[in-house]
mmCIF file with all atom_site columns, C-alpha atoms in Angstrom:
data_model
loop_
_atom_site.group_PDB
_atom_site.id
_atom_site.type_symbol
_atom_site.label_atom_id
_atom_site.label_alt_id
_atom_site.label_comp_id
_atom_site.label_asym_id
_atom_site.label_entity_id
_atom_site.label_seq_id
_atom_site.pdbx_PDB_ins_code
_atom_site.Cartn_x
_atom_site.Cartn_y
_atom_site.Cartn_z
_atom_site.occupancy
_atom_site.B_iso_or_equiv
_atom_site.pdbx_formal_charge
_atom_site.auth_seq_id
_atom_site.auth_comp_id
_atom_site.auth_asym_id
_atom_site.auth_atom_id
_atom_site.pdbx_PDB_model_num
ATOM 1   C CA . UNK A 1 1   ? -22.539 -9.343  4.357   1.00 60.00 ? 1   UNK A CA 1
ATOM 2   C CA . UNK A 1 2   ? -20.787 -12.338 4.921   1.00 68.00 ? 2   UNK A CA 1
ATOM 3   C CA . UNK A 1 3   ? -22.129 -15.240 3.264   1.00 90.00 ? 3   UNK A CA 1
ATOM 4   C CA . UNK A 1 4   ? -21.136 -18.157 5.220   1.00 94.00 ? 4   UNK A CA 1
ATOM 5   C CA . UNK A 1 5   ? -19.626 -17.079 8.913   1.00 94.00 ? 5   UNK A CA 1
ATOM 6   C CA . UNK A 1 6   ? -17.952 -19.330 11.379  1.00 95.00 ? 6   UNK A CA 1
ATOM 7   C CA . UNK A 1 7   ? -17.213 -18.276 15.484  1.00 95.00 ? 7   UNK A CA 1
ATOM 8   C CA . UNK A 1 8   ? -15.094 -17.964 16.733  1.00 96.00 ? 8   UNK A CA 1
ATOM 9   C CA . UNK A 1 9   ? -12.236 -17.691 14.262  1.00 93.00 ? 9   UNK A CA 1
ATOM 10  C CA . UNK A 1 10  ? -9.422  -19.036 16.793  1.00 95.00 ? 10  UNK A CA 1
ATOM 11  C CA . UNK A 1 11  ? -9.993  -21.365 19.975  1.00 96.00 ? 11  UNK A CA 1
ATOM 12  C CA . UNK A 1 12  ? -7.639  -22.266 22.268  1.00 97.00 ? 12  UNK A CA 1
ATOM 13  C CA . UNK A 1 13  ? -8.318  -25.098 24.388  1.00 97.00 ? 13  UNK A CA 1
ATOM 14  C CA . UNK A 1 14  ? -6.974  -27.978 26.965  1.00 97.00 ? 14  UNK A CA 1
ATOM 15  C CA . UNK A 1 15  ? -7.400  -31.650 26.466  1.00 97.00 ? 15  UNK A CA 1
ATOM 16  C CA . UNK A 1 16  ? -10.626 -32.854 27.823  1.00 96.00 ? 16  UNK A CA 1
ATOM 17  C CA . UNK A 1 17  ? -12.551 -29.760 27.355  1.00 97.00 ? 17  UNK A CA 1
ATOM 18  C CA . UNK A 1 18  ? -16.302 -29.572 25.655  1.00 97.00 ? 18  UNK A CA 1
ATOM 19  C CA . UNK A 1 19  ? -16.191 -26.727 22.808  1.00 97.00 ? 19  UNK A CA 1
ATOM 20  C CA . UNK A 1 20  ? -18.790 -25.483 20.172  1.00 97.00 ? 20  UNK A CA 1
ATOM 21  C CA . UNK A 1 21  ? -17.962 -23.807 16.647  1.00 97.00 ? 21  UNK A CA 1
ATOM 22  C CA . UNK A 1 22  ? -20.771 -22.015 15.352  1.00 97.00 ? 22  UNK A CA 1
ATOM 23  C CA . UNK A 1 23  ? -21.584 -21.624 11.798  1.00 97.00 ? 23  UNK A CA 1
ATOM 24  C CA . UNK A 1 24  ? -24.381 -19.554 9.819   1.00 96.00 ? 24  UNK A CA 1
ATOM 25  C CA . UNK A 1 25  ? -25.090 -18.954 6.193   1.00 96.00 ? 25  UNK A CA 1
ATOM 26  C CA . UNK A 1 26  ? -26.933 -16.241 4.856   1.00 95.00 ? 26  UNK A CA 1
ATOM 27  C CA . UNK A 1 27  ? -27.397 -17.428 1.261   1.00 93.00 ? 27  UNK A CA 1
ATOM 28  C CA . UNK A 1 28  ? -30.641 -19.443 1.618   1.00 92.00 ? 28  UNK A CA 1
ATOM 29  C CA . UNK A 1 29  ? -28.982 -22.530 0.703   1.00 91.00 ? 29  UNK A CA 1
ATOM 30  C CA . UNK A 1 30  ? -30.487 -25.821 1.973   1.00 90.00 ? 30  UNK A CA 1
ATOM 31  C CA . UNK A 1 31  ? -27.055 -27.782 2.314   1.00 89.00 ? 31  UNK A CA 1
ATOM 32  C CA . UNK A 1 32  ? -24.284 -26.992 5.024   1.00 91.00 ? 32  UNK A CA 1
ATOM 33  C CA . UNK A 1 33  ? -21.146 -29.129 5.303   1.00 92.00 ? 33  UNK A CA 1
ATOM 34  C CA . UNK A 1 34  ? -18.186 -29.141 8.490   1.00 94.00 ? 34  UNK A CA 1
ATOM 35  C CA . UNK A 1 35  ? -14.872 -29.804 6.788   1.00 94.00 ? 35  UNK A CA 1
ATOM 36  C CA . UNK A 1 36  ? -11.607 -30.396 8.909   1.00 94.00 ? 36  UNK A CA 1
ATOM 37  C CA . UNK A 1 37  ? -8.143  -29.315 7.667   1.00 92.00 ? 37  UNK A CA 1
ATOM 38  C CA . UNK A 1 38  ? -5.423  -30.723 9.133   1.00 91.00 ? 38  UNK A CA 1
ATOM 39  C CA . UNK A 1 39  ? -1.715  -29.810 9.818   1.00 88.00 ? 39  UNK A CA 1
ATOM 40  C CA . UNK A 1 40  ? -0.809  -30.695 6.186   1.00 86.00 ? 40  UNK A CA 1
ATOM 41  C CA . UNK A 1 41  ? -3.523  -29.086 4.346   1.00 85.00 ? 41  UNK A CA 1
ATOM 42  C CA . UNK A 1 42  ? -5.700  -32.085 3.537   1.00 88.00 ? 42  UNK A CA 1
ATOM 43  C CA . UNK A 1 43  ? -9.044  -31.235 3.521   1.00 90.00 ? 43  UNK A CA 1
ATOM 44  C CA . UNK A 1 44  ? -11.617 -34.023 4.587   1.00 90.00 ? 44  UNK A CA 1
ATOM 45  C CA . UNK A 1 45  ? -15.411 -33.557 4.970   1.00 90.00 ? 45  UNK A CA 1
ATOM 46  C CA . UNK A 1 46  ? -17.057 -34.690 8.247   1.00 91.00 ? 46  UNK A CA 1
ATOM 47  C CA . UNK A 1 47  ? -20.672 -34.030 7.942   1.00 88.00 ? 47  UNK A CA 1
ATOM 48  C CA . UNK A 1 48  ? -23.217 -32.607 5.950   1.00 87.00 ? 48  UNK A CA 1
ATOM 49  C CA . UNK A 1 49  ? -26.958 -31.664 6.534   1.00 87.00 ? 49  UNK A CA 1
ATOM 50  C CA . UNK A 1 50  ? -29.796 -31.047 4.258   1.00 85.00 ? 50  UNK A CA 1
ATOM 51  C CA . UNK A 1 51  ? -32.492 -29.148 5.508   1.00 83.00 ? 51  UNK A CA 1
ATOM 52  C CA . UNK A 1 52  ? -31.838 -29.968 9.124   1.00 80.00 ? 52  UNK A CA 1
ATOM 53  C CA . UNK A 1 53  ? -31.143 -34.053 7.812   1.00 84.00 ? 53  UNK A CA 1
ATOM 54  C CA . UNK A 1 54  ? -27.959 -35.470 8.273   1.00 85.00 ? 54  UNK A CA 1
ATOM 55  C CA . UNK A 1 55  ? -27.001 -36.702 4.938   1.00 81.00 ? 55  UNK A CA 1
ATOM 56  C CA . UNK A 1 56  ? -23.154 -37.138 5.221   1.00 77.00 ? 56  UNK A CA 1
ATOM 57  C CA . UNK A 1 57  ? -21.610 -38.782 8.516   1.00 79.00 ? 57  UNK A CA 1
ATOM 58  C CA . UNK A 1 58  ? -17.950 -39.816 7.732   1.00 81.00 ? 58  UNK A CA 1
ATOM 59  C CA . UNK A 1 59  ? -15.926 -41.728 9.835   1.00 75.00 ? 59  UNK A CA 1
ATOM 60  C CA . UNK A 1 60  ? -15.648 -39.254 12.989  1.00 84.00 ? 60  UNK A CA 1
ATOM 61  C CA . UNK A 1 61  ? -15.131 -40.361 16.160  1.00 88.00 ? 61  UNK A CA 1
ATOM 62  C CA . UNK A 1 62  ? -18.639 -39.708 18.077  1.00 90.00 ? 62  UNK A CA 1
ATOM 63  C CA . UNK A 1 63  ? -17.046 -37.183 20.301  1.00 94.00 ? 63  UNK A CA 1
ATOM 64  C CA . UNK A 1 64  ? -18.049 -34.758 17.402  1.00 93.00 ? 64  UNK A CA 1
ATOM 65  C CA . UNK A 1 65  ? -22.019 -33.866 17.011  1.00 92.00 ? 65  UNK A CA 1
ATOM 66  C CA . UNK A 1 66  ? -23.254 -31.414 14.524  1.00 91.00 ? 66  UNK A CA 1
ATOM 67  C CA . UNK A 1 67  ? -26.055 -29.667 15.680  1.00 91.00 ? 67  UNK A CA 1
ATOM 68  C CA . UNK A 1 68  ? -28.672 -28.050 13.139  1.00 91.00 ? 68  UNK A CA 1
ATOM 69  C CA . UNK A 1 69  ? -31.382 -25.846 14.756  1.00 90.00 ? 69  UNK A CA 1
ATOM 70  C CA . UNK A 1 70  ? -32.419 -24.807 11.435  1.00 90.00 ? 70  UNK A CA 1
ATOM 71  C CA . UNK A 1 71  ? -31.084 -24.846 7.867   1.00 88.00 ? 71  UNK A CA 1
ATOM 72  C CA . UNK A 1 72  ? -29.014 -21.533 7.926   1.00 93.00 ? 72  UNK A CA 1
ATOM 73  C CA . UNK A 1 73  ? -26.773 -22.898 10.819  1.00 94.00 ? 73  UNK A CA 1
ATOM 74  C CA . UNK A 1 74  ? -24.676 -26.188 11.474  1.00 94.00 ? 74  UNK A CA 1
ATOM 75  C CA . UNK A 1 75  ? -22.634 -25.782 14.982  1.00 95.00 ? 75  UNK A CA 1
ATOM 76  C CA . UNK A 1 76  ? -20.163 -28.718 15.558  1.00 96.00 ? 76  UNK A CA 1
ATOM 77  C CA . UNK A 1 77  ? -19.901 -29.417 18.925  1.00 96.00 ? 77  UNK A CA 1
ATOM 78  C CA . UNK A 1 78  ? -16.608 -31.594 20.435  1.00 96.00 ? 78  UNK A CA 1
ATOM 79  C CA . UNK A 1 79  ? -16.623 -33.308 23.997  1.00 96.00 ? 79  UNK A CA 1
ATOM 80  C CA . UNK A 1 80  ? -13.298 -34.588 25.359  1.00 96.00 ? 80  UNK A CA 1
ATOM 81  C CA . UNK A 1 81  ? -11.281 -32.580 23.244  1.00 96.00 ? 81  UNK A CA 1
ATOM 82  C CA . UNK A 1 82  ? -7.944  -34.265 22.331  1.00 96.00 ? 82  UNK A CA 1
ATOM 83  C CA . UNK A 1 83  ? -4.536  -32.990 20.877  1.00 96.00 ? 83  UNK A CA 1
ATOM 84  C CA . UNK A 1 84  ? -5.241  -34.651 17.567  1.00 94.00 ? 84  UNK A CA 1
ATOM 85  C CA . UNK A 1 85  ? -8.419  -32.473 17.193  1.00 95.00 ? 85  UNK A CA 1
ATOM 86  C CA . UNK A 1 86  ? -6.141  -29.587 16.652  1.00 96.00 ? 86  UNK A CA 1
ATOM 87  C CA . UNK A 1 87  ? -6.960  -28.524 12.961  1.00 96.00 ? 87  UNK A CA 1
ATOM 88  C CA . UNK A 1 88  ? -8.946  -25.835 11.070  1.00 94.00 ? 88  UNK A CA 1
ATOM 89  C CA . UNK A 1 89  ? -12.489 -26.628 10.936  1.00 96.00 ? 89  UNK A CA 1
ATOM 90  C CA . UNK A 1 90  ? -14.561 -25.122 7.741   1.00 95.00 ? 90  UNK A CA 1
ATOM 91  C CA . UNK A 1 91  ? -17.874 -24.924 7.389   1.00 95.00 ? 91  UNK A CA 1
ATOM 92  C CA . UNK A 1 92  ? -19.612 -24.532 3.985   1.00 93.00 ? 92  UNK A CA 1
ATOM 93  C CA . UNK A 1 93  ? -22.977 -24.301 2.276   1.00 92.00 ? 93  UNK A CA 1
ATOM 94  C CA . UNK A 1 94  ? -24.998 -25.328 -0.932  1.00 89.00 ? 94  UNK A CA 1
ATOM 95  C CA . UNK A 1 95  ? -27.877 -24.623 -2.589  1.00 86.00 ? 95  UNK A CA 1
ATOM 96  C CA . UNK A 1 96  ? -28.758 -28.348 -2.226  1.00 73.00 ? 96  UNK A CA 1
ATOM 97  C CA . UNK A 1 97  ? -30.933 -30.803 -4.328  1.00 64.00 ? 97  UNK A CA 1
ATOM 98  C CA . UNK A 1 98  ? -27.924 -30.822 -7.098  1.00 60.00 ? 98  UNK A CA 1
ATOM 99  C CA . UNK A 1 99  ? -25.602 -32.819 -5.519  1.00 59.00 ? 99  UNK A CA 1
ATOM 100 C CA . UNK A 1 100 ? -22.106 -32.482 -6.998  1.00 58.00 ? 100 UNK A CA 1
ATOM 101 C CA . UNK A 1 101 ? -23.135 -29.749 -8.953  1.00 67.00 ? 101 UNK A CA 1
ATOM 102 C CA . UNK A 1 102 ? -23.616 -27.490 -6.019  1.00 76.00 ? 102 UNK A CA 1
ATOM 103 C CA . UNK A 1 103 ? -21.155 -24.673 -5.643  1.00 83.00 ? 103 UNK A CA 1
ATOM 104 C CA . UNK A 1 104 ? -20.385 -25.096 -2.134  1.00 88.00 ? 104 UNK A CA 1
ATOM 105 C CA . UNK A 1 105 ? -19.150 -21.891 -0.278  1.00 90.00 ? 105 UNK A CA 1
ATOM 106 C CA . UNK A 1 106 ? -16.856 -21.663 2.388   1.00 92.00 ? 106 UNK A CA 1
ATOM 107 C CA . UNK A 1 107 ? -16.369 -20.117 5.833   1.00 93.00 ? 107 UNK A CA 1
ATOM 108 C CA . UNK A 1 108 ? -13.271 -18.506 6.670   1.00 91.00 ? 108 UNK A CA 1
ATOM 109 C CA . UNK A 1 109 ? -12.413 -21.343 9.036   1.00 93.00 ? 109 UNK A CA 1
ATOM 110 C CA . UNK A 1 110 ? -12.143 -21.674 12.736  1.00 96.00 ? 110 UNK A CA 1
ATOM 111 C CA . UNK A 1 111 ? -8.316  -22.501 13.721  1.00 95.00 ? 111 UNK A CA 1
ATOM 112 C CA . UNK A 1 112 ? -8.864  -24.858 17.024  1.00 97.00 ? 112 UNK A CA 1
ATOM 113 C CA . UNK A 1 113 ? -5.480  -25.502 19.050  1.00 97.00 ? 113 UNK A CA 1
ATOM 114 C CA . UNK A 1 114 ? -5.810  -28.340 21.915  1.00 97.00 ? 114 UNK A CA 1
ATOM 115 C CA . UNK A 1 115 ? -3.077  -28.044 24.236  1.00 96.00 ? 115 UNK A CA 1
ATOM 116 C CA . UNK B 2 1   ? -11.536 -45.369 -4.277  1.00 72.00 ? 1   UNK B CA 1
ATOM 117 C CA . UNK B 2 2   ? -11.730 -41.995 -5.292  1.00 79.00 ? 2   UNK B CA 1
ATOM 118 C CA . UNK B 2 3   ? -8.952  -39.856 -4.902  1.00 88.00 ? 3   UNK B CA 1
ATOM 119 C CA . UNK B 2 4   ? -6.926  -36.786 -6.000  1.00 93.00 ? 4   UNK B CA 1
ATOM 120 C CA . UNK B 2 5   ? -3.247  -35.874 -6.061  1.00 95.00 ? 5   UNK B CA 1
ATOM 121 C CA . UNK B 2 6   ? -1.558  -32.562 -6.488  1.00 96.00 ? 6   UNK B CA 1
ATOM 122 C CA . UNK B 2 7   ? 1.852   -33.469 -7.238  1.00 96.00 ? 7   UNK B CA 1
ATOM 123 C CA . UNK B 2 8   ? 3.249   -30.167 -6.686  1.00 95.00 ? 8   UNK B CA 1
ATOM 124 C CA . UNK B 2 9   ? 3.550   -29.196 -3.097  1.00 94.00 ? 9   UNK B CA 1
ATOM 125 C CA . UNK B 2 10  ? 5.032   -25.925 -3.365  1.00 96.00 ? 10  UNK B CA 1
ATOM 126 C CA . UNK B 2 11  ? 5.490   -23.877 -6.741  1.00 97.00 ? 11  UNK B CA 1
ATOM 127 C CA . UNK B 2 12  ? 7.432   -20.837 -7.037  1.00 97.00 ? 12  UNK B CA 1
ATOM 128 C CA . UNK B 2 13  ? 6.809   -18.267 -10.210 1.00 97.00 ? 13  UNK B CA 1
ATOM 129 C CA . UNK B 2 14  ? 7.862   -15.034 -11.332 1.00 97.00 ? 14  UNK B CA 1
ATOM 130 C CA . UNK B 2 15  ? 5.151   -12.469 -11.471 1.00 97.00 ? 15  UNK B CA 1
ATOM 131 C CA . UNK B 2 16  ? 3.904   -12.254 -15.226 1.00 97.00 ? 16  UNK B CA 1
ATOM 132 C CA . UNK B 2 17  ? 5.159   -15.877 -15.930 1.00 97.00 ? 17  UNK B CA 1
ATOM 133 C CA . UNK B 2 18  ? 2.746   -18.439 -17.084 1.00 97.00 ? 18  UNK B CA 1
ATOM 134 C CA . UNK B 2 19  ? 1.379   -21.011 -14.369 1.00 97.00 ? 19  UNK B CA 1
ATOM 135 C CA . UNK B 2 20  ? 0.235   -24.619 -14.352 1.00 97.00 ? 20  UNK B CA 1
ATOM 136 C CA . UNK B 2 21  ? -0.905  -26.813 -11.358 1.00 98.00 ? 21  UNK B CA 1
ATOM 137 C CA . UNK B 2 22  ? -1.365  -30.632 -11.681 1.00 98.00 ? 22  UNK B CA 1
ATOM 138 C CA . UNK B 2 23  ? -4.284  -32.407 -10.616 1.00 97.00 ? 23  UNK B CA 1
ATOM 139 C CA . UNK B 2 24  ? -4.437  -36.193 -11.413 1.00 96.00 ? 24  UNK B CA 1
ATOM 140 C CA . UNK B 2 25  ? -7.669  -38.098 -9.926  1.00 93.00 ? 25  UNK B CA 1
ATOM 141 C CA . UNK B 2 26  ? -8.818  -41.682 -9.684  1.00 89.00 ? 26  UNK B CA 1
ATOM 142 C CA . UNK B 2 27  ? -12.736 -41.732 -10.286 1.00 81.00 ? 27  UNK B CA 1
ATOM 143 C CA . UNK B 2 28  ? -14.896 -44.768 -11.413 1.00 73.00 ? 28  UNK B CA 1
ATOM 144 C CA . UNK B 2 29  ? -17.085 -42.509 -13.567 1.00 74.00 ? 29  UNK B CA 1
ATOM 145 C CA . UNK B 2 30  ? -17.277 -39.121 -15.126 1.00 73.00 ? 30  UNK B CA 1
ATOM 146 C CA . UNK B 2 31  ? -16.172 -36.850 -12.590 1.00 81.00 ? 31  UNK B CA 1
ATOM 147 C CA . UNK B 2 32  ? -17.223 -33.546 -11.488 1.00 88.00 ? 32  UNK B CA 1
ATOM 148 C CA . UNK B 2 33  ? -13.841 -31.844 -10.870 1.00 92.00 ? 33  UNK B CA 1
ATOM 149 C CA . UNK B 2 34  ? -13.637 -28.110 -9.049  1.00 93.00 ? 34  UNK B CA 1
ATOM 150 C CA . UNK B 2 35  ? -10.460 -25.841 -8.136  1.00 96.00 ? 35  UNK B CA 1
ATOM 151 C CA . UNK B 2 36  ? -10.688 -23.923 -5.452  1.00 96.00 ? 36  UNK B CA 1
ATOM 152 C CA . UNK B 2 37  ? -8.213  -21.134 -4.034  1.00 96.00 ? 37  UNK B CA 1
ATOM 153 C CA . UNK B 2 38  ? -7.635  -20.332 -0.519  1.00 93.00 ? 38  UNK B CA 1
ATOM 154 C CA . UNK B 2 39  ? -5.971  -17.081 0.462   1.00 90.00 ? 39  UNK B CA 1
ATOM 155 C CA . UNK B 2 40  ? -4.160  -16.669 3.718   1.00 84.00 ? 40  UNK B CA 1
ATOM 156 C CA . UNK B 2 41  ? -6.408  -16.769 6.508   1.00 78.00 ? 41  UNK B CA 1
ATOM 157 C CA . UNK B 2 42  ? -9.455  -17.239 4.149   1.00 82.00 ? 42  UNK B CA 1
ATOM 158 C CA . UNK B 2 43  ? -11.922 -19.571 3.177   1.00 85.00 ? 43  UNK B CA 1
ATOM 159 C CA . UNK B 2 44  ? -11.964 -21.580 -0.105  1.00 91.00 ? 44  UNK B CA 1
ATOM 160 C CA . UNK B 2 45  ? -13.370 -19.850 -3.038  1.00 92.00 ? 45  UNK B CA 1
ATOM 161 C CA . UNK B 2 46  ? -14.359 -21.465 -6.134  1.00 93.00 ? 46  UNK B CA 1
ATOM 162 C CA . UNK B 2 47  ? -12.318 -20.843 -9.566  1.00 96.00 ? 47  UNK B CA 1
ATOM 163 C CA . UNK B 2 48  ? -13.918 -22.919 -11.841 1.00 95.00 ? 48  UNK B CA 1
ATOM 164 C CA . UNK B 2 49  ? -15.451 -26.749 -12.467 1.00 92.00 ? 49  UNK B CA 1
ATOM 165 C CA . UNK B 2 50  ? -16.362 -29.256 -14.784 1.00 91.00 ? 50  UNK B CA 1
ATOM 166 C CA . UNK B 2 51  ? -19.215 -31.413 -14.902 1.00 85.00 ? 51  UNK B CA 1
ATOM 167 C CA . UNK B 2 52  ? -19.753 -32.411 -18.698 1.00 82.00 ? 52  UNK B CA 1
ATOM 168 C CA . UNK B 2 53  ? -19.136 -30.792 -22.427 1.00 85.00 ? 53  UNK B CA 1
ATOM 169 C CA . UNK B 2 54  ? -16.319 -28.238 -23.336 1.00 89.00 ? 54  UNK B CA 1
ATOM 170 C CA . UNK B 2 55  ? -12.978 -29.557 -21.899 1.00 91.00 ? 55  UNK B CA 1
ATOM 171 C CA . UNK B 2 56  ? -11.458 -26.384 -21.304 1.00 96.00 ? 56  UNK B CA 1
ATOM 172 C CA . UNK B 2 57  ? -13.071 -24.316 -18.582 1.00 96.00 ? 57  UNK B CA 1
ATOM 173 C CA . UNK B 2 58  ? -12.826 -20.492 -17.966 1.00 96.00 ? 58  UNK B CA 1
ATOM 174 C CA . UNK B 2 59  ? -13.070 -19.427 -14.145 1.00 96.00 ? 59  UNK B CA 1
ATOM 175 C CA . UNK B 2 60  ? -12.400 -16.555 -12.414 1.00 95.00 ? 60  UNK B CA 1
ATOM 176 C CA . UNK B 2 61  ? -9.329  -14.353 -12.055 1.00 94.00 ? 61  UNK B CA 1
ATOM 177 C CA . UNK B 2 62  ? -8.359  -15.222 -15.316 1.00 96.00 ? 62  UNK B CA 1
ATOM 178 C CA . UNK B 2 63  ? -7.749  -19.149 -14.616 1.00 97.00 ? 63  UNK B CA 1
ATOM 179 C CA . UNK B 2 64  ? -8.828  -21.995 -16.888 1.00 97.00 ? 64  UNK B CA 1
ATOM 180 C CA . UNK B 2 65  ? -8.623  -25.705 -16.571 1.00 98.00 ? 65  UNK B CA 1
ATOM 181 C CA . UNK B 2 66  ? -8.639  -28.459 -19.270 1.00 96.00 ? 66  UNK B CA 1
ATOM 182 C CA . UNK B 2 67  ? -10.204 -31.895 -18.418 1.00 94.00 ? 67  UNK B CA 1
ATOM 183 C CA . UNK B 2 68  ? -8.065  -34.695 -20.040 1.00 94.00 ? 68  UNK B CA 1
ATOM 184 C CA . UNK B 2 69  ? -9.992  -38.379 -19.530 1.00 90.00 ? 69  UNK B CA 1
ATOM 185 C CA . UNK B 2 70  ? -6.999  -40.174 -21.193 1.00 91.00 ? 70  UNK B CA 1
ATOM 186 C CA . UNK B 2 71  ? -4.621  -38.498 -18.845 1.00 93.00 ? 71  UNK B CA 1
ATOM 187 C CA . UNK B 2 72  ? -7.072  -38.364 -15.418 1.00 92.00 ? 72  UNK B CA 1
ATOM 188 C CA . UNK B 2 73  ? -5.829  -34.960 -15.289 1.00 95.00 ? 73  UNK B CA 1
ATOM 189 C CA . UNK B 2 74  ? -7.553  -31.597 -14.792 1.00 96.00 ? 74  UNK B CA 1
ATOM 190 C CA . UNK B 2 75  ? -4.387  -29.022 -14.425 1.00 98.00 ? 75  UNK B CA 1
ATOM 191 C CA . UNK B 2 76  ? -5.300  -25.607 -13.719 1.00 98.00 ? 76  UNK B CA 1
ATOM 192 C CA . UNK B 2 77  ? -3.562  -22.624 -15.905 1.00 98.00 ? 77  UNK B CA 1
ATOM 193 C CA . UNK B 2 78  ? -3.295  -18.980 -16.470 1.00 98.00 ? 78  UNK B CA 1
ATOM 194 C CA . UNK B 2 79  ? -1.250  -17.342 -18.895 1.00 97.00 ? 79  UNK B CA 1
ATOM 195 C CA . UNK B 2 80  ? 0.222   -14.347 -16.532 1.00 97.00 ? 80  UNK B CA 1
ATOM 196 C CA . UNK B 2 81  ? 0.139   -14.792 -12.786 1.00 97.00 ? 81  UNK B CA 1
ATOM 197 C CA . UNK B 2 82  ? -0.156  -11.500 -10.644 1.00 96.00 ? 82  UNK B CA 1
ATOM 198 C CA . UNK B 2 83  ? 1.555   -11.475 -7.008  1.00 95.00 ? 83  UNK B CA 1
ATOM 199 C CA . UNK B 2 84  ? -2.332  -11.395 -5.681  1.00 94.00 ? 84  UNK B CA 1
ATOM 200 C CA . UNK B 2 85  ? -2.576  -15.213 -7.129  1.00 96.00 ? 85  UNK B CA 1
ATOM 201 C CA . UNK B 2 86  ? -0.015  -16.255 -4.349  1.00 96.00 ? 86  UNK B CA 1
ATOM 202 C CA . UNK B 2 87  ? -2.526  -18.847 -2.191  1.00 96.00 ? 87  UNK B CA 1
ATOM 203 C CA . UNK B 2 88  ? -3.179  -22.314 -1.939  1.00 95.00 ? 88  UNK B CA 1
ATOM 204 C CA . UNK B 2 89  ? -4.654  -24.189 -4.513  1.00 97.00 ? 89  UNK B CA 1
ATOM 205 C CA . UNK B 2 90  ? -7.075  -27.068 -4.012  1.00 96.00 ? 90  UNK B CA 1
ATOM 206 C CA . UNK B 2 91  ? -8.227  -30.031 -6.807  1.00 96.00 ? 91  UNK B CA 1
ATOM 207 C CA . UNK B 2 92  ? -11.505 -31.514 -5.888  1.00 93.00 ? 92  UNK B CA 1
ATOM 208 C CA . UNK B 2 93  ? -13.097 -34.247 -7.347  1.00 90.00 ? 93  UNK B CA 1
ATOM 209 C CA . UNK B 2 94  ? -17.183 -34.912 -7.159  1.00 80.00 ? 94  UNK B CA 1
ATOM 210 C CA . UNK B 2 95  ? -19.070 -37.234 -5.447  1.00 64.00 ? 95  UNK B CA 1
ATOM 211 C CA . UNK B 2 96  ? -19.705 -41.102 -6.025  1.00 51.00 ? 96  UNK B CA 1
ATOM 212 C CA . UNK B 2 97  ? -23.334 -40.365 -5.105  1.00 57.00 ? 97  UNK B CA 1
ATOM 213 C CA . UNK B 2 98  ? -25.644 -37.313 -5.331  1.00 56.00 ? 98  UNK B CA 1
ATOM 214 C CA . UNK B 2 99  ? -24.649 -36.030 -1.879  1.00 63.00 ? 99  UNK B CA 1
ATOM 215 C CA . UNK B 2 100 ? -22.250 -33.058 -2.811  1.00 67.00 ? 100 UNK B CA 1
ATOM 216 C CA . UNK B 2 101 ? -19.573 -34.817 -0.707  1.00 78.00 ? 101 UNK B CA 1
ATOM 217 C CA . UNK B 2 102 ? -16.142 -33.590 -2.539  1.00 85.00 ? 102 UNK B CA 1
ATOM 218 C CA . UNK B 2 103 ? -12.941 -35.147 -2.220  1.00 87.00 ? 103 UNK B CA 1
ATOM 219 C CA . UNK B 2 104 ? -9.695  -32.703 -2.065  1.00 92.00 ? 104 UNK B CA 1
ATOM 220 C CA . UNK B 2 105 ? -6.497  -33.163 -3.021  1.00 93.00 ? 105 UNK B CA 1
ATOM 221 C CA . UNK B 2 106 ? -3.538  -32.254 -0.740  1.00 93.00 ? 106 UNK B CA 1
ATOM 222 C CA . UNK B 2 107 ? -3.104  -28.468 -2.274  1.00 95.00 ? 107 UNK B CA 1
ATOM 223 C CA . UNK B 2 108 ? -0.468  -26.640 -4.144  1.00 97.00 ? 108 UNK B CA 1
ATOM 224 C CA . UNK B 2 109 ? 1.083   -23.626 -2.410  1.00 96.00 ? 109 UNK B CA 1
ATOM 225 C CA . UNK B 2 110 ? 1.762   -21.050 -4.827  1.00 97.00 ? 110 UNK B CA 1
ATOM 226 C CA . UNK B 2 111 ? 4.558   -18.652 -4.513  1.00 97.00 ? 111 UNK B CA 1
ATOM 227 C CA . UNK B 2 112 ? 5.155   -15.320 -6.790  1.00 96.00 ? 112 UNK B CA 1
ATOM 228 C CA . UNK B 2 113 ? 8.463   -13.607 -6.940  1.00 95.00 ? 113 UNK B CA 1
ATOM 229 C CA . UNK B 2 114 ? 8.231   -9.861  -7.983  1.00 90.00 ? 114 UNK B CA 1
#
């Protein structure tokens, strides 16, 4: 059983399109995250939700909109895709309520390529 | 501002040799520190973490790390590297607030020679 799963694993699309990446965790965690890993391998947090409530919202273009239908899911919708959005996007989850002491469990990543 | 620096972008060691991966951080208070490993095509897996107490932390897969406040370092070590340790290693520092936000270093690619 995959603890944190993401779909799709690969996503190739044209500039200007709208796409979504889905994330699901079966760990019973309360907190979920989205990270972006650029071509230089830098990992940077984008969003974090705790019990469906947004708690971290980094300086991310508003073309990116996270949606949490329930605490086991955190989807990332991206409008009007740009070349610079090409990256690997990682979803993660943690138990929540403990802040930094939580261990974050990562999904396998979604490689997004914008042509 | 908080930051993490991993000075070595790429390291190659022979199988069976010892390994040390460097990590330096900049942080205003006592940091929470983490090491994660990313195998090719996989997500990140936590190797070990330091919050307080004993400055030498043991992790999974035979790894350990030592927190040195005077040097602002949290270097990862392994006495004998196995070929399966070839991966990307990330050091991360804990948040300024209780939000779980991690700040990652750029990563070190470890190559293991047979």
